[in-house]
Short mmCIF file of C-alpha atoms in Angstrom, two decimals:
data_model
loop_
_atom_site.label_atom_id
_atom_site.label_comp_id
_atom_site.label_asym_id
_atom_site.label_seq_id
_atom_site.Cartn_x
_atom_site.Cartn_y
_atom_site.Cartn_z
CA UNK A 261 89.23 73.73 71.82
CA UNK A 262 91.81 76.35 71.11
CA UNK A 263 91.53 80.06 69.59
CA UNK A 264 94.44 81.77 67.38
CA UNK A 265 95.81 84.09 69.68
CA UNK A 266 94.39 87.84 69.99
CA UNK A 267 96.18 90.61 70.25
CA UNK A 268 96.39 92.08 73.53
CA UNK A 269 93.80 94.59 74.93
CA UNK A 270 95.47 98.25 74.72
CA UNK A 271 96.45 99.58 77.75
CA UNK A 272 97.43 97.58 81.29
CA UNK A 273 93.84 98.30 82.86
CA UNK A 274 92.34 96.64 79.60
CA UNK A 275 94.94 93.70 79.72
CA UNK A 276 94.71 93.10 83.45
CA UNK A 277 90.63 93.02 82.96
CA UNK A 278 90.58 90.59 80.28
CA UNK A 279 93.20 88.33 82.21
CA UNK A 280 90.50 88.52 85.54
CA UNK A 281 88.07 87.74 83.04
CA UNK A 282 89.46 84.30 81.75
CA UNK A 283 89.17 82.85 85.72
CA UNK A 284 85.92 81.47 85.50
CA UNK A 285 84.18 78.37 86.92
CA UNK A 286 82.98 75.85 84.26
CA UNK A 287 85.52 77.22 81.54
CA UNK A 288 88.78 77.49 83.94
CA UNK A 289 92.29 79.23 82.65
CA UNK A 290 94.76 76.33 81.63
CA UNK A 291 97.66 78.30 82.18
CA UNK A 292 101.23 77.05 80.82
CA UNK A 293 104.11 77.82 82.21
CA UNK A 294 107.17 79.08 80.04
CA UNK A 295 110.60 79.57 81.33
CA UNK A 296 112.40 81.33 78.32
CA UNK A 297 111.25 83.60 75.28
CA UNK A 298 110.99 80.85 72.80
CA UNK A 299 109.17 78.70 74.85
CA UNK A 300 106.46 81.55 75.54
CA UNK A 301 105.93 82.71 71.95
CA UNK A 302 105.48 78.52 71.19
CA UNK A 303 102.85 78.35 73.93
CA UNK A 304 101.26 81.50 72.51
CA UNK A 305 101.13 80.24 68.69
CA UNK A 306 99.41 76.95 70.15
CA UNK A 307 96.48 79.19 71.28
CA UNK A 308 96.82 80.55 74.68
CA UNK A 309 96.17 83.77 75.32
CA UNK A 310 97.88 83.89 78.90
CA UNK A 311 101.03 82.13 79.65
CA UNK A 312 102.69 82.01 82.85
CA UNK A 313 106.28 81.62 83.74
CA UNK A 314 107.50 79.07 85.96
CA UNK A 315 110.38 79.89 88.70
CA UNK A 316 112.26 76.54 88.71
CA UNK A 317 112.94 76.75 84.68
CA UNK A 318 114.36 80.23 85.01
CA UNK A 319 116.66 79.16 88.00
CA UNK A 320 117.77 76.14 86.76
CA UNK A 321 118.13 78.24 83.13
CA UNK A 322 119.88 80.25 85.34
CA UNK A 323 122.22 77.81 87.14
CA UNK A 324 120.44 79.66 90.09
CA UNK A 325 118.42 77.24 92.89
CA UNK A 326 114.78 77.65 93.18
CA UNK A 327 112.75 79.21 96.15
CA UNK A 328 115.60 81.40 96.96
CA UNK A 329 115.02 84.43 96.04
CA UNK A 330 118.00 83.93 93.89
CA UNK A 331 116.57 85.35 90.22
CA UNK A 332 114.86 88.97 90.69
CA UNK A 333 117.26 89.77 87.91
CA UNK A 334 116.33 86.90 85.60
CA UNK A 335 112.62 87.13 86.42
CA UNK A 336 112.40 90.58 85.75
CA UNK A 337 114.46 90.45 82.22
CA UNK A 338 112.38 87.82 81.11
CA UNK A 339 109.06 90.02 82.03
CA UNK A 340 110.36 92.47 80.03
CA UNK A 341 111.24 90.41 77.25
CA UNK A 342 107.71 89.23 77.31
CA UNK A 343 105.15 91.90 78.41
CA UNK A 344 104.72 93.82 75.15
CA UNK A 345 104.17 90.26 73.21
CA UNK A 346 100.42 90.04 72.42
CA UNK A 347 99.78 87.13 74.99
CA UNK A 348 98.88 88.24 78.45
CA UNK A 349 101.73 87.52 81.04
CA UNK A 350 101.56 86.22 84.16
CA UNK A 351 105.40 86.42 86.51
CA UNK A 352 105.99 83.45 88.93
CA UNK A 353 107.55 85.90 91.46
CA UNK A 354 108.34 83.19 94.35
CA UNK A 355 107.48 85.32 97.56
CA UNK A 356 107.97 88.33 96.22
CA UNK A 357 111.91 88.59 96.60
CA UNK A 358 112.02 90.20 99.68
CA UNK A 359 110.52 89.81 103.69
CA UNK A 360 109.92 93.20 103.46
CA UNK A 361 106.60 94.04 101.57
CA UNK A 362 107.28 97.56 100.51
CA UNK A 363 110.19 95.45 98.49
CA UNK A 364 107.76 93.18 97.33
CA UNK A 365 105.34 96.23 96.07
CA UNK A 366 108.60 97.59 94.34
CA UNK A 367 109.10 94.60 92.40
CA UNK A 368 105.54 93.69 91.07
CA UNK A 369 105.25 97.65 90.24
CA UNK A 370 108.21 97.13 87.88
CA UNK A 371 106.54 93.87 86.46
CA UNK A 372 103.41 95.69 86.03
CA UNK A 373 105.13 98.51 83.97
CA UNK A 374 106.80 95.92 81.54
CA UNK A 375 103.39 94.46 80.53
CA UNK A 376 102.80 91.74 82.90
CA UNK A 377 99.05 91.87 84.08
CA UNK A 378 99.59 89.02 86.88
CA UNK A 379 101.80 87.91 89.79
CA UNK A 380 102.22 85.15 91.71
CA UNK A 381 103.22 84.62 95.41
CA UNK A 382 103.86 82.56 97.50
CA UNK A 383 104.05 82.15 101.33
CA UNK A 384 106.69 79.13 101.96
CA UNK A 385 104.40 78.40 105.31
CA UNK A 386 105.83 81.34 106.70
CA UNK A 387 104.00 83.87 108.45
CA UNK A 388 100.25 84.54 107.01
CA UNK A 389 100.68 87.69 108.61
CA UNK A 390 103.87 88.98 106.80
CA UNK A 391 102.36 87.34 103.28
CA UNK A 392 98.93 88.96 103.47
CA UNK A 393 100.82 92.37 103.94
CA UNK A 394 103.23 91.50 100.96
CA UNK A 395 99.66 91.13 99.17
CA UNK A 396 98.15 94.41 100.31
CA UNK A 397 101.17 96.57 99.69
CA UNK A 398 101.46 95.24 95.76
CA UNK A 399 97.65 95.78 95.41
CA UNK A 400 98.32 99.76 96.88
CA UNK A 401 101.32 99.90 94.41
CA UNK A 402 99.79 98.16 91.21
CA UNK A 403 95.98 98.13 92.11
CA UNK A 404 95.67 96.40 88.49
CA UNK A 405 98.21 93.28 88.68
CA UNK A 406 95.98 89.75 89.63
CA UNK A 407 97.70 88.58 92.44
CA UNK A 408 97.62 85.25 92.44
CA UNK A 409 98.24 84.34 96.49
CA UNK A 410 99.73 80.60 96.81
CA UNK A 411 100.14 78.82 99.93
CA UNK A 412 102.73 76.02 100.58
CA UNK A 413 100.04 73.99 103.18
CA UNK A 414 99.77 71.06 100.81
CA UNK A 415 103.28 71.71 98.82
CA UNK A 416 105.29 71.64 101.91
CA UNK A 417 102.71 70.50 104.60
CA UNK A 418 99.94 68.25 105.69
CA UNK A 419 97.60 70.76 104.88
CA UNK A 420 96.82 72.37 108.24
CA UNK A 421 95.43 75.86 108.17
CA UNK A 422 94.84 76.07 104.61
CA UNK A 423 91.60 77.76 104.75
CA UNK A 424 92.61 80.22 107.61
CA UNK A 425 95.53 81.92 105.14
CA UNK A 426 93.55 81.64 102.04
CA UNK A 427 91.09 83.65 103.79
CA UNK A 428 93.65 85.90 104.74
CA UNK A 429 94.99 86.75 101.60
CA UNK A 430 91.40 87.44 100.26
CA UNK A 431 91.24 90.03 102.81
CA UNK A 432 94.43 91.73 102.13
CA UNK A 433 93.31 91.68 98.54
CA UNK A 434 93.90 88.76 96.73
CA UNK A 435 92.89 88.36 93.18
CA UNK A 436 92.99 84.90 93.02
CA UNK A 437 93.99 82.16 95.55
CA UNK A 438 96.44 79.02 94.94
CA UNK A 439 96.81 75.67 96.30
CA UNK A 440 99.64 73.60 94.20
CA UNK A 441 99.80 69.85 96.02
CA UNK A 442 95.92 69.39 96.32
CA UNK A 443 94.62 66.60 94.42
CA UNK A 444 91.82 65.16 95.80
CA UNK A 445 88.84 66.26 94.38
CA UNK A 446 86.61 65.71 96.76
CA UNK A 447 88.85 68.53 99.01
CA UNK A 448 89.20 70.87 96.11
CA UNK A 449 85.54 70.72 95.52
CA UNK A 450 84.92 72.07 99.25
CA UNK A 451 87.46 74.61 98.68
CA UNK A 452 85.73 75.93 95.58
CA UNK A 453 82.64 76.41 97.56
CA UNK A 454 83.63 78.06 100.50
CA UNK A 455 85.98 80.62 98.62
CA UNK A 456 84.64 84.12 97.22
CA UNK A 457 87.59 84.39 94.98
CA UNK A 458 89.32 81.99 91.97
CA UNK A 459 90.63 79.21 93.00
CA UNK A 460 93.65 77.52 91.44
CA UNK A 461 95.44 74.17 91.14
CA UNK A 462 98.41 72.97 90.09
CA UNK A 463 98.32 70.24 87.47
CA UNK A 464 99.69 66.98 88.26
CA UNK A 465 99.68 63.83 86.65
CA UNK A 466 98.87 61.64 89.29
CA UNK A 467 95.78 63.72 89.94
CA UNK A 468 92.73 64.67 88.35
CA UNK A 469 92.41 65.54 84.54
CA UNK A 470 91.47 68.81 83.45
CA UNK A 471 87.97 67.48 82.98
CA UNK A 472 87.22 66.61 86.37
CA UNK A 473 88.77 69.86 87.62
CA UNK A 474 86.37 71.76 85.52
CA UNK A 475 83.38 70.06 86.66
CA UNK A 476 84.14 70.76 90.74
CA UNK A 477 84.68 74.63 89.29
CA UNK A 478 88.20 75.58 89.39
CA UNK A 479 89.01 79.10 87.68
CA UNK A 480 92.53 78.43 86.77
CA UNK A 481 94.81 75.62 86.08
CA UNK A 482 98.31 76.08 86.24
CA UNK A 483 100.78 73.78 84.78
CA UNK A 484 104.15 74.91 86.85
CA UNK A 485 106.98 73.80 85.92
CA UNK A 486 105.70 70.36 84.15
CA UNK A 487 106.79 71.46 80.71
CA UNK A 488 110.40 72.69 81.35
CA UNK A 489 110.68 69.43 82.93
CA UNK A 490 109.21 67.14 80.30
CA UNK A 491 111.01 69.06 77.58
CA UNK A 492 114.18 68.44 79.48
CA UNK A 493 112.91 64.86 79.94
CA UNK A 494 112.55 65.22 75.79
CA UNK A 495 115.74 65.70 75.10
CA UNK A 496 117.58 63.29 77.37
CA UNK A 497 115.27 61.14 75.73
CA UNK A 498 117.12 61.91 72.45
CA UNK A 499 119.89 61.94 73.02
CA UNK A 500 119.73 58.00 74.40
CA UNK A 501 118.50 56.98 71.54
CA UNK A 502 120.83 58.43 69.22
CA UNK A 503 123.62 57.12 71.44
CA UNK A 504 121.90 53.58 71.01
CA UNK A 505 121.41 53.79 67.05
CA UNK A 506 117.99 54.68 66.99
CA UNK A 507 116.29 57.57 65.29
CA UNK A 508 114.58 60.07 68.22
CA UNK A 509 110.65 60.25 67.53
CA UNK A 510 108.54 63.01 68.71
CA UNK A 511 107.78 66.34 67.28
CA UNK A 512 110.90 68.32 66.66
CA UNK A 513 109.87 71.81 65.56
CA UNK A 514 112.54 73.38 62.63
CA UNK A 515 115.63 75.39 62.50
CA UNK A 516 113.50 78.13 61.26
CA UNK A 517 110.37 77.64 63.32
CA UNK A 518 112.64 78.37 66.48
CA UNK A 519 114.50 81.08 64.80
CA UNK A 520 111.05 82.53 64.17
CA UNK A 521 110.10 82.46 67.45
CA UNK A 522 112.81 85.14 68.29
CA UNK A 523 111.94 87.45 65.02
CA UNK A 524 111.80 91.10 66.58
CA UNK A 525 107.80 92.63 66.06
CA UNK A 526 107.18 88.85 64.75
CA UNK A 527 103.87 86.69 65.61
CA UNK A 528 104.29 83.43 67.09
CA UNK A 529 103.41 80.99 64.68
CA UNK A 530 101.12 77.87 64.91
CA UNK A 531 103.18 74.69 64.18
CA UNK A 532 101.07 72.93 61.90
CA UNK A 533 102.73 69.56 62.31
CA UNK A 534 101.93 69.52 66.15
CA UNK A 535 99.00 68.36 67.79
CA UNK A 536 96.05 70.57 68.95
CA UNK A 537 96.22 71.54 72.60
CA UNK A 538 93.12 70.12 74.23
CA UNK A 539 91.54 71.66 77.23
CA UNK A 540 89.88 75.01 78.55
CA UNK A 541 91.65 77.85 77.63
#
């Protein structure tokens, strides 16, 4: 069930605390993932008091590819066009940028003065090593930011060594620990239990619900870059069925709903002709 969205705690220690504090077992974080400032203030008005941002809808917003370390620039500009809103922030920060961690630490300090209380990194399966001192140097630099360490064993592997980095990362400092591409249960289930730390999953449709996630005690649920996609999916939709004669269904939010959502010192608004966003928040 959702909650109206509260303002943000006062301060970056109070913000980052409170966003630590909604990774719990039994009542996990269902994080979205926005990839623009209207899509993040719509996220926020449906309840959500954190929303990510996802790096493949800000590259391909960006005409940029994804993975590439292509969009410091864009991720950054979006932070700050988000990290005084009144929804925590979380920055989808790819691996940081940069090989070189002091880089890395240079970039998450900037996010962390903008507002955003969390980061996410991943390690692209390369070296544990040179990740887990990416992690430490960003927890010397912003000892507040939740770093959110992801590794690429199931995304881009057959899942070999999965518990070896995760373990890694803890002990360079880890916040949080991430696993996108593991779906079976069963798996995530032992991985809950043998971390010390929040673990999280990426969302997919094929997988398990949100239900069944809860249950095995996942902290955090991350959605990725489903949404962009499925909006994008949306409106390709429309636009084949105006070409064929028919009228496009679907929720289609107003002229001045969107323009709302960019209102300077405005609230994001609840649209009331929407459905209710189901799940833990």
């Amino acid at each position: 069930m959702t909650t109206d969205p509260q303002q943000k705690p006062s301060g970056p220690a109070a913000a980052a605390t409170a966003f630590a504090g909604l990774h719990r077992a039994g009542e996990p974080l269902l994080l979205p993932n926005a990839w623009d400032h209207a899509s993040a203030r719509a996220l926020a008005g449906q309840g959500f008091r954190a929303v990510g941002t996802t790096s493949l809808g800000v590259a391909a917003a960006a005409g940029l590819p994804d993975g590439a370390a292509a969009t410091r620039e864009e991720t950054l500009r979006l932070a700050m066009a988000l990290g005084s809103e009144p929804f925590l922030l979380s920055v989808d920060a790819e691996g940081g940028f940069s090989d070189d961690p002091d880089e890395v630490a240079s970039f998450a300090r900037e996010l962390y003065a903008v507002g955003a209380v969390g980061i996410n990194l991943e390690d692209g399966l390369g070296p544990a090593a040179r990740h887990a001192a990416k992690i430490a140097a960003v927890k010397r630099a912003a000892p507040g930011l939740f770093v959110n360490a992801r590794t690429d064993t199931h995304w881009l592997g057959d899942g070999d060594g999965t518990l070896a980095r995760l373990d890694a990362y803890r002990q360079a400092g880890a916040d949080g620990v991430f696993v996108p591409g593991l779906t079976d249960l069963h798996a995530i289930e032992a991985l809950v239990r043998h971390l010390d730390a929040p673990l999280n999953v990426l969302y997919s449709p094929d997988g398990p619900a949100v239900p069944h996630l809860t249950d095995v005690g996942v902290s955090r649920i991350s959605l990725g870059s489903l949404l962009y996609r499925r909006a994008l999916g949306a409106a390709l939709e429309a636009v084949a069925d105006l070409r064929a004669g028919r009228t496009p269904t679907g929720p289609t939010p107003s002229y001045d709903e969107v323009a709302g959502l960019a209102a300077p010192g405005g609230q994001p608004q609840r649209n009331q002709g929407a459905a209710p966003v189901r799940g833990p928040l």
